[in-house]
XYZ file of C-alpha atoms in Angstrom:
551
model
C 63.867 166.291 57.715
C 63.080 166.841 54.023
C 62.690 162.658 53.645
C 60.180 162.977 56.532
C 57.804 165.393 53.952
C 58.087 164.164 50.784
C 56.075 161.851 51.274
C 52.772 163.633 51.665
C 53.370 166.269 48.978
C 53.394 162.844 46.346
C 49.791 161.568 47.656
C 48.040 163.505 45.348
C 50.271 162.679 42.544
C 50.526 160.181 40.117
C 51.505 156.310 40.683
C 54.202 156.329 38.435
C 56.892 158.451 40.803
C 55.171 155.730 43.786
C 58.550 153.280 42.740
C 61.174 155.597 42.993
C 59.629 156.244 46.650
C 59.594 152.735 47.467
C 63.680 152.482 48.068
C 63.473 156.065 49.694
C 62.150 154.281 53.270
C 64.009 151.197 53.065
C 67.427 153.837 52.555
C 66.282 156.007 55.443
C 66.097 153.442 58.037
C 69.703 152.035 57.639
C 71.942 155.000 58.326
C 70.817 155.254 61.747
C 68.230 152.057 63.233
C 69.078 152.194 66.341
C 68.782 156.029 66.613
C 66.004 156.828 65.274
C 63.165 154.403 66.581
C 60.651 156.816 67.011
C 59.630 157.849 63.515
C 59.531 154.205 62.637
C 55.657 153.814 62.619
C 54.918 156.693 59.868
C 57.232 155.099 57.094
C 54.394 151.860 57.074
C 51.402 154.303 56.359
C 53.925 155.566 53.387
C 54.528 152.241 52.335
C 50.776 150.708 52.841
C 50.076 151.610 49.128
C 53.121 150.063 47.096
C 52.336 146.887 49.314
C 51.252 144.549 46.321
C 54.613 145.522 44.115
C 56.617 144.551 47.554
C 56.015 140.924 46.328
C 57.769 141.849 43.309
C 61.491 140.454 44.320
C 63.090 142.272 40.736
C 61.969 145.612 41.190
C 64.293 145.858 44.070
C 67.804 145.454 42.543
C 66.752 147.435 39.765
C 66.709 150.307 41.845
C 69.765 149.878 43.151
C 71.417 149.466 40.379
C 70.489 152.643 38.642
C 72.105 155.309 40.082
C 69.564 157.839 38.733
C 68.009 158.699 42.808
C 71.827 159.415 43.677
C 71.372 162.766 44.925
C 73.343 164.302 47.569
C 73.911 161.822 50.027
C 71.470 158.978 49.676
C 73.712 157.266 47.679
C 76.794 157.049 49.864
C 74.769 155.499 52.760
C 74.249 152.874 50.875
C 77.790 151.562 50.545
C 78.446 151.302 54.407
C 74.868 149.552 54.905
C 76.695 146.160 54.634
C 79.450 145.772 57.061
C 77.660 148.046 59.700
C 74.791 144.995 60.827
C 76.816 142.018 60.459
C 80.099 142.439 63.059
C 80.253 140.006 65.787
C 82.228 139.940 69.100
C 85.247 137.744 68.133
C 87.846 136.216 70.516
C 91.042 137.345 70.921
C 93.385 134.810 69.935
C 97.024 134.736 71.244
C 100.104 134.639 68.959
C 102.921 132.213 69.563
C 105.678 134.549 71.110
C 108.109 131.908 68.843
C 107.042 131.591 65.587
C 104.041 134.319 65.438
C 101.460 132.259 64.444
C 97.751 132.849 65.995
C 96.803 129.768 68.365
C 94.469 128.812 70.983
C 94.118 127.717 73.921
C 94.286 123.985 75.055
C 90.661 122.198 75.448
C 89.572 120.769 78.812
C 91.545 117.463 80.855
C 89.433 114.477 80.391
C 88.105 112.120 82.629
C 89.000 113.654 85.865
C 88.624 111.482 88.911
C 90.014 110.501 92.812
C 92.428 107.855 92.481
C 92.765 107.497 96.127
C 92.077 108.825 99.849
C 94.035 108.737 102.468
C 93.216 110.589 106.013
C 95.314 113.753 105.173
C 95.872 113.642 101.303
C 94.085 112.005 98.170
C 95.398 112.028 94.744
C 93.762 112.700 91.078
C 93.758 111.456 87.583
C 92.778 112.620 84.465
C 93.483 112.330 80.671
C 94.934 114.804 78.422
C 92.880 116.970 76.311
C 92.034 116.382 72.890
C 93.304 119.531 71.495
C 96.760 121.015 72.595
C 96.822 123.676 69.891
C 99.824 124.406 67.899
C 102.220 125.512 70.811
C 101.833 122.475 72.465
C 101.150 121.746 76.076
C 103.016 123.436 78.834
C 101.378 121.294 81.665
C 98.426 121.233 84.128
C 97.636 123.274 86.957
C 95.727 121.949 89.861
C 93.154 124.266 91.996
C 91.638 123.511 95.274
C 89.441 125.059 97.699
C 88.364 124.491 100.729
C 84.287 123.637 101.139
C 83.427 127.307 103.469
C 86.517 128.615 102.400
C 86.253 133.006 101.892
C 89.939 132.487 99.831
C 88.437 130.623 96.650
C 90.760 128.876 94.436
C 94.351 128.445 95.089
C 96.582 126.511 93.518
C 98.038 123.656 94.641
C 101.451 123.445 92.191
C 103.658 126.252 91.814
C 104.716 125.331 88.214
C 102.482 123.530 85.407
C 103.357 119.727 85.299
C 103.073 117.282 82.500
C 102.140 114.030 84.799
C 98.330 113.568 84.455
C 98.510 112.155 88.333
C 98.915 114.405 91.049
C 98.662 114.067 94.539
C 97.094 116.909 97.154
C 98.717 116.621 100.449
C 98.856 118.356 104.135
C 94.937 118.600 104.309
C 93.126 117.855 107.327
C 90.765 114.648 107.923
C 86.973 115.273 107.850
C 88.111 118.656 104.673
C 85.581 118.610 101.690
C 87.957 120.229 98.912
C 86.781 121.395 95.587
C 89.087 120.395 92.706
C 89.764 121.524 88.754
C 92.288 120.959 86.485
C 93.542 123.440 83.752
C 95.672 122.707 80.804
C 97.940 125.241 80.389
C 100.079 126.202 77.221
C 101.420 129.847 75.404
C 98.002 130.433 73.990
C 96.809 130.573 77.395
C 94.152 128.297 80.165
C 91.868 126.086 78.781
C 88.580 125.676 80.299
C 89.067 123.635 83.716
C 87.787 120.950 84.435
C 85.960 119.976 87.545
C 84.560 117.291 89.903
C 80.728 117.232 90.462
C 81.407 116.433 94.217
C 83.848 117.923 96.624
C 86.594 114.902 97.841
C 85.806 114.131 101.346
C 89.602 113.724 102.975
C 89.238 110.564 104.715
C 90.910 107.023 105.423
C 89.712 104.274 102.974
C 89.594 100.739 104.520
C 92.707 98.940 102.865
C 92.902 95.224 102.395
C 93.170 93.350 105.782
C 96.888 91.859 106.190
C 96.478 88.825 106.895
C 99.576 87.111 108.320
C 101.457 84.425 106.132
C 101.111 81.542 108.920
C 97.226 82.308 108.880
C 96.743 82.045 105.061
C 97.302 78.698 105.464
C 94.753 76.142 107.305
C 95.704 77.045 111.287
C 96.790 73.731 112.935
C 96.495 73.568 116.907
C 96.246 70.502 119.395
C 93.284 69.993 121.730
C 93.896 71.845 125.062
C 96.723 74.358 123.453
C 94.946 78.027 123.614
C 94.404 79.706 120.700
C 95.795 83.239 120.137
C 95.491 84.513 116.612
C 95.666 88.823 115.946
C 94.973 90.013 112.667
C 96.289 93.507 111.822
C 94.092 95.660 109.718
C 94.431 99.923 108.474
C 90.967 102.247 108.640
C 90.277 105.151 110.775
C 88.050 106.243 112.177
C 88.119 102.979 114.176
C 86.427 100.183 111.671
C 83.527 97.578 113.029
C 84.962 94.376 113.164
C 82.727 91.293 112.723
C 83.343 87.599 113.713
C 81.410 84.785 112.633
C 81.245 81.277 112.295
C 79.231 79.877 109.868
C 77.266 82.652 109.350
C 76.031 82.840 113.275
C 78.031 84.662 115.529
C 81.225 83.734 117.865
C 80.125 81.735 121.482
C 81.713 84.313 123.650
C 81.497 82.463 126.605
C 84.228 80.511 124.908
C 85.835 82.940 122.619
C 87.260 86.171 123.572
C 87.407 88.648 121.147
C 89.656 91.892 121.494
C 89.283 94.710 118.872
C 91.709 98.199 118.620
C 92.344 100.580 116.038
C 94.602 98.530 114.090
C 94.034 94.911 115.084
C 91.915 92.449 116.169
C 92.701 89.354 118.337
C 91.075 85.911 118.639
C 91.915 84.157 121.685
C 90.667 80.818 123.037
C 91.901 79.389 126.677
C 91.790 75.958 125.631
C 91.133 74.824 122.178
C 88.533 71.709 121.786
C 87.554 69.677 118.522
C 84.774 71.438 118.013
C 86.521 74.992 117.778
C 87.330 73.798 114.410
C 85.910 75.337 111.118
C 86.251 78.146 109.154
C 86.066 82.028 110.817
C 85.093 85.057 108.588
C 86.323 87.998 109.538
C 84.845 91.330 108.320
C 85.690 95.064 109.103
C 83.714 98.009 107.534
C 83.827 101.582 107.605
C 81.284 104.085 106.303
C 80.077 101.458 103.827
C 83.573 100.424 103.066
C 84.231 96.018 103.670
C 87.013 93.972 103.234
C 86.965 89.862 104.440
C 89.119 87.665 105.358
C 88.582 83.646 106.447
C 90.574 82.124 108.830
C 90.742 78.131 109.101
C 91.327 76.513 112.505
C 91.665 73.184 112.390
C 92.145 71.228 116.209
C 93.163 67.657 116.158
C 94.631 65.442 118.492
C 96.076 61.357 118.522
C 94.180 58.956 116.610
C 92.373 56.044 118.189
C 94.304 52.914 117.709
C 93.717 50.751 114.455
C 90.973 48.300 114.268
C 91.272 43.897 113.204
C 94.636 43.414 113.363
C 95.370 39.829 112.204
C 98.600 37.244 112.238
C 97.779 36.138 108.213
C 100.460 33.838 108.327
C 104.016 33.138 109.802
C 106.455 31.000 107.355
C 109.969 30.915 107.261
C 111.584 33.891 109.382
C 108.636 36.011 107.983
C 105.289 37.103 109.443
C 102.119 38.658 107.350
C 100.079 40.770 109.608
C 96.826 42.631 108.301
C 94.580 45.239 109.984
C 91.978 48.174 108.906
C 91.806 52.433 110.030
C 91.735 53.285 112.848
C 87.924 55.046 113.349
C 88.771 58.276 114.505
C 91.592 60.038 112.899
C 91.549 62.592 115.286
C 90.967 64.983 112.604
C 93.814 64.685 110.565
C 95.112 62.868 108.046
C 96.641 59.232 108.653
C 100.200 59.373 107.752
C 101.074 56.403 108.625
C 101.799 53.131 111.111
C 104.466 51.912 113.032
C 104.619 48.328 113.836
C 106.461 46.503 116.775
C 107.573 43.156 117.577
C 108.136 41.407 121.000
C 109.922 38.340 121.942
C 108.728 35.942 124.583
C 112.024 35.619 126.180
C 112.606 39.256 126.587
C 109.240 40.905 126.741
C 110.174 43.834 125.381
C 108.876 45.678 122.436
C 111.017 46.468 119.490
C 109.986 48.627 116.182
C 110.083 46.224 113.469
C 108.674 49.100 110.737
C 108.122 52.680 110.721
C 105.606 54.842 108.857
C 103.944 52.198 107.240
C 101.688 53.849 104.762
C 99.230 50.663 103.741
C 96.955 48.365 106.191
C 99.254 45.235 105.790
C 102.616 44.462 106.325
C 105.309 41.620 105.936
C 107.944 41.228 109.155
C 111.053 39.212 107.989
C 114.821 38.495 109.521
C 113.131 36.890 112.866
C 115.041 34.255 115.226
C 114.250 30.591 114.862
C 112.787 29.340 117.908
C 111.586 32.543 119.279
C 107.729 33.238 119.662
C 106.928 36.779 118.835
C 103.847 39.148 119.319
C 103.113 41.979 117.294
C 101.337 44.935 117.764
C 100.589 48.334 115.778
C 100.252 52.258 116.286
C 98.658 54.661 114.003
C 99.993 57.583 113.368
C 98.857 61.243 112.350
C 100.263 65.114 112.475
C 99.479 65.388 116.030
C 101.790 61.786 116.595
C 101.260 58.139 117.559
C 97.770 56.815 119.270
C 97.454 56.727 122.734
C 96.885 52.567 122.687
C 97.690 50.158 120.178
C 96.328 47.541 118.482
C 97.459 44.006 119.814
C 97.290 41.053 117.464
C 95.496 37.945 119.078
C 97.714 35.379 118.269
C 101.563 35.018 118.538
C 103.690 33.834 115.894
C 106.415 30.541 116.427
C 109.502 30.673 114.208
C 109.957 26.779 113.966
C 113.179 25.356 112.744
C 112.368 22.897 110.378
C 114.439 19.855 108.451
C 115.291 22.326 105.554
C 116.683 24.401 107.799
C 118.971 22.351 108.932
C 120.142 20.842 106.107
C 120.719 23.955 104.834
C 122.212 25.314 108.298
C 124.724 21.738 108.384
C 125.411 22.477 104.607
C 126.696 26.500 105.357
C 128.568 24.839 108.632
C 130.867 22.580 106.524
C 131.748 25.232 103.729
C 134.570 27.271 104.022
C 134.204 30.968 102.838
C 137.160 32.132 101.426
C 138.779 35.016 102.495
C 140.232 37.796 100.147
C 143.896 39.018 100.582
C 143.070 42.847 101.001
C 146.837 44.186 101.318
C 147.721 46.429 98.573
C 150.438 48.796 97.943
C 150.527 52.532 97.815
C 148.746 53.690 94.554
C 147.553 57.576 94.399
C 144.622 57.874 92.470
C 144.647 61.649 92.196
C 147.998 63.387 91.410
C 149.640 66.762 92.726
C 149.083 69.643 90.372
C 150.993 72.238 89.880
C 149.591 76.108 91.454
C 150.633 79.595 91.544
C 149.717 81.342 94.042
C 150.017 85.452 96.050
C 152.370 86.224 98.196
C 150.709 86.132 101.822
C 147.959 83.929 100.561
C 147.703 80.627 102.287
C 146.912 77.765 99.678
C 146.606 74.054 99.956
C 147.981 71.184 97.685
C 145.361 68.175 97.763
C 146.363 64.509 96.419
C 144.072 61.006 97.101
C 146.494 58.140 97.677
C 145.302 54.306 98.518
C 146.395 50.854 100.031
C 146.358 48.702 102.609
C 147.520 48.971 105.478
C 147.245 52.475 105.659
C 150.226 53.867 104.093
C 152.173 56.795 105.831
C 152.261 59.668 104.127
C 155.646 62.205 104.282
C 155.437 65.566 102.234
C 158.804 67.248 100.860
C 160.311 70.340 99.631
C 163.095 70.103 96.893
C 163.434 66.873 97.974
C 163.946 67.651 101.509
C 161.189 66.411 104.105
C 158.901 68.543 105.304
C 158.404 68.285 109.622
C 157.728 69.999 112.648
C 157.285 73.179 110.996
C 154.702 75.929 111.940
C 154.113 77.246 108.408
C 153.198 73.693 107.245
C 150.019 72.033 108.114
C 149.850 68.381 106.808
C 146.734 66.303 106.846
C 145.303 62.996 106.194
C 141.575 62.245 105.824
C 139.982 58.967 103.832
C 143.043 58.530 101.812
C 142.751 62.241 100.951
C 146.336 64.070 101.795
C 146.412 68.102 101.849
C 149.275 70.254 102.651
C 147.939 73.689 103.831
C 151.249 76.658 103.323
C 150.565 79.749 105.185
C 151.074 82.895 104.072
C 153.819 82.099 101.487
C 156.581 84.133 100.342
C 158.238 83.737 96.754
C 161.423 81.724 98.642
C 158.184 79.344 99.611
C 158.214 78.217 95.981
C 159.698 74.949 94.641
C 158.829 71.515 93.973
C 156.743 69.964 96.654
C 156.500 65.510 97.003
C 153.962 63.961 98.635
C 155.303 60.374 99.410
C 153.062 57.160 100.663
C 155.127 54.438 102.426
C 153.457 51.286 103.679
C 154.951 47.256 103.924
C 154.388 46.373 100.513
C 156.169 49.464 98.680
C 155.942 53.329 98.083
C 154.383 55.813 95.842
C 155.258 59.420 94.958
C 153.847 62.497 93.394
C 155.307 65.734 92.548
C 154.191 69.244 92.137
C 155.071 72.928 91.622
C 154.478 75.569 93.351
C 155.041 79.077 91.952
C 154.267 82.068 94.772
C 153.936 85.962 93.075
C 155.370 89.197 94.720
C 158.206 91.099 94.781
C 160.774 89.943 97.403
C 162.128 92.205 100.091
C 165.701 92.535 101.939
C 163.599 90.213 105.296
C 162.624 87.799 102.668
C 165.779 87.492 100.793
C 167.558 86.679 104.042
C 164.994 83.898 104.792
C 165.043 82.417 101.755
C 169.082 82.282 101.247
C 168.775 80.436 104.958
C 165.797 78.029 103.881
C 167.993 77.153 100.813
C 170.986 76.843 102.249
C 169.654 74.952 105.735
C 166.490 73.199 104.558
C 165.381 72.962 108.896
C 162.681 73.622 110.997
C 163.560 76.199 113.656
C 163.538 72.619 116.081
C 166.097 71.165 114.595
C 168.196 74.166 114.428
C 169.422 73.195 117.890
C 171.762 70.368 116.104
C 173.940 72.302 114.160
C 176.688 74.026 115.896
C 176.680 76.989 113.178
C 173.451 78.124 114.752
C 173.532 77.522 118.548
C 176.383 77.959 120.933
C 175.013 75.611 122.933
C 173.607 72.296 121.297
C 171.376 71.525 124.123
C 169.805 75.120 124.412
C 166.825 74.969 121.914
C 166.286 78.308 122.410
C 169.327 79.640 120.749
């Protein structure tokens, strides 16, 4: 209160006390501004007088710096005058619960968008943020809601993930769903990050699956029906489009049958002009995909055209002739060319698939007359008629000929002696084979006649013996051994016998596996009595009987 009337007591006074006055308001004001606002307006009469020395910027810290007006407590409210204006509100920042260190939070994903749609789940994308702070990134949290929904945001993961893809599932078709993505870390959230739109859950038109026989040009004869179905994905239920060169389908002559997943082309019976290239185009809500389908109908060329006899020497015949007109749309592969004798009348294929428009016939019968005639040929097969040649051709035997037929009469052709001994021109080689195994010695033996070939074991021959299967094929002998024991090893012969000699080869055969008390027995009686079981019968230390082969 005594600041408040000081100032009128000093009016009548001299100016010389009017610049220690001068700090006096500006120090009043700054203990309390915001309290007292009300006395504000008499400090400016106060201060209307020393108005020209407040342009004087020196006088100012010169009061302040002598402390001559410190009386009482003016002096101390100047000290907290600084701090008390200039806090602001600052952030609290987290500290890493590791190392202690104050961090912030993550900034914002980037580039958040809808990678795809389907009709009951769609799936997002985004980049990570710029900033990740010192703690580094725990993951990302993703938040839906439902457009109308009273529950707000949920969230759709239970943990934070790293993958900047994620995929929203078990949502209805026809849902509008607000999204945002957080980056999450030990400082805390960052500031999510949103889409402008909500993500209407729906099912995108995928690309129409167009069969592998179809991608290729669709071949069909006339009169054959026509049933082509192309399967396609989009719901609701996509408009399908056919047309045909840019007009639409003839439905009195194609049906067309659309569902929910297909459509089908059909037509009853197929004519030239159903060929040409179909477009086919399905669309939903502004969504298109195409797809062209080429039909191509053909059927047997017309026959060719000009077919000429050029000329006939020797056993040979030139004939000539041009393409047919109509190919029946398709491609000419080829002609096929017959012959007929007068004597026989009937018609014989002298070439096949001839590819040019002329042709040379040779090996033909002196003194026969021939005719010729010729077929074209394309994918759908051989012409309904062919093209006759006007004139026939007369294989004349001439004075050459005979000459040369008299001169062939009277030589004598000499004939080669062809008999040769056995020779084998691929030897036995030795094998080791598994117990129970079968395995098969191969050898290549020749000469003429054909030799007979006799295989042996330790130099005893091999015959009617189940285990051994022996066979002969183009002078290539095998020997097949089924399941082998160790007692089945030794050195096997394969001997070729004919009239003018013999011929041998050897080999060894080494079988693996330990030997049991069965296969001991065996093999002491296969050494000792190198038999088959048939012959046996013979020896009188086997059978009681020698005529009972079943002893």
């Amino acid at each position: 209160m005594t600041g408040k009337t000081a100032p009128p007591a000093t009016d009548p006074a001299p100016a010389a006390p009017k610049k220690e006055t001068v700090p006096t308001p500006k120090e009043e004001p700054s203990p309390a501004p915001a309290a007292e606002k009300p006395p504000a307006p008499e400090h400016p009469p106060a201060t209307e007088k020393p108005t020209a020395p407040a342009d004087e910027p020196a006088p100012v810290p010169t009061a302040e710096v002598t402390p001559a007006p410190e009386e009482g407590s003016l002096a101390p409210s100047a000290e907290p005058q600084a701090p008390t204006p200039e806090p602001k509100p600052e952030k609290p920042k987290a500290a890493c619960p590791h190392c202690g260190f104050v961090t912030e939070p993550p900034s914002s994903p980037l580039s958040l968008a809808v990678e795809e749609v389907s009709e009951n789940s769609f799936t997002l994308t985004w980049k990570a943020p710029e900033q990740t702070g010192q703690s580094g990134l725990d993951g990302y949290v993703v938040e839906i809601c439902k457009d109308g929904s009273r529950l707000g945001l949920l969230s759709a993961n239970k943990e934070p993930f790293l993958s900047t893809r994620y995929t929203v599932q078990d949502l209805g078709s026809g849902d509008k769903i607000h999204v945002q993505v957080k980056a999450v870390s030990a400082s805390g959230a960052s500031v999510p990050a949103t889409l402008e739109q909500p993500v209407l859950i729906r099912e995108i038109l995928r690309k129409i699956r167009m069969p592998r026989h179809l991608r290729q040009t669709y071949v069909r004869r006339v009169g054959d029906a026509v049933n082509v179905m192309i399967p396609f994905q989009g719901k609701p239920q996509p408009e399908v489009i056919w047309t045909k060169g840019d007009q639409p389908l003839d439905t009195s002559r194609i049906n067309i049958r659309n569902t929910e997943k297909d459509t089908i082309l059909y037509i009853r019976e197929a004519q030239r002009s159903d060929s040409g290239k179909y477009e086919l185009a399905v669309r939903i809500n502004g969504a298109e995909d195409k797809a062209t389908l080429d039909i191509r109908v053909i059927e047997p060329p017309s026959p060719p055209q000009n077919l000429k006899l050029v000329d006939v020497w020797g056993f040979n015949v030139a004939l000539e002739w041009t393409s047919p007109v109509d190919n029946g749309n398709s491609e000419i592969k080829g002609y096929m060319v017959q012959k007929s004798d007068k004597k026989s009348g009937k018609w014989f294929t002298a070439l096949e698939r001839c590819t040019r428009t002329s042709c040379t016939i040779s090996d033909l019968i002196i003194g026969n007359t021939y005719s010729f005639r010729v077929f074209a040929e394309n994918a759908c097969g051989l012409s309904e008629k062919a093209a006759i040649a006007s004139g026939v051709a007369h294989i004349e035997k001439t004075s050459r000929d005979k000459a040369l037929a008299k001169g062939l009469g009277d030589e004598k052709i000499p004939q080669r002696d062809m008999m040769e001994p056995p020779k084998f021109t691929q030897p036995l080689t030795d094998r080791t084979t598994t117990r129970g195994y079968s395995t098969h010695l191969f050898c290549c033996v020749r000469g003429f006649p054909q030799p007979k070939i006799i295989w042996m074991k330790n130099q005893m021959e091999i015959r009617e013996d189940p285990k051994y299967i022996a066979m002969i094929k183009q002078g290539v002998c095998s020997l097949e051994i089924r399941k082998p024991n160790p007692f089945d090893g030794g050195i096997y012969t394969c001997k070729a016998v004919n009239p003018l000699g013999e011929a041998s080869v050897d080999c060894k055969l080494d079988v693996k596996g330990k030997i049991g008390q069965e296969g001991r027995e065996a093999g002491l009686l296969a050494y000792l009595f190198p038999f088959s079981p048939s012959q046996w019968c013979g020896l009188s230390l086997f059978c009681a009987d020698p005529g009972d082969e079943g002893a």
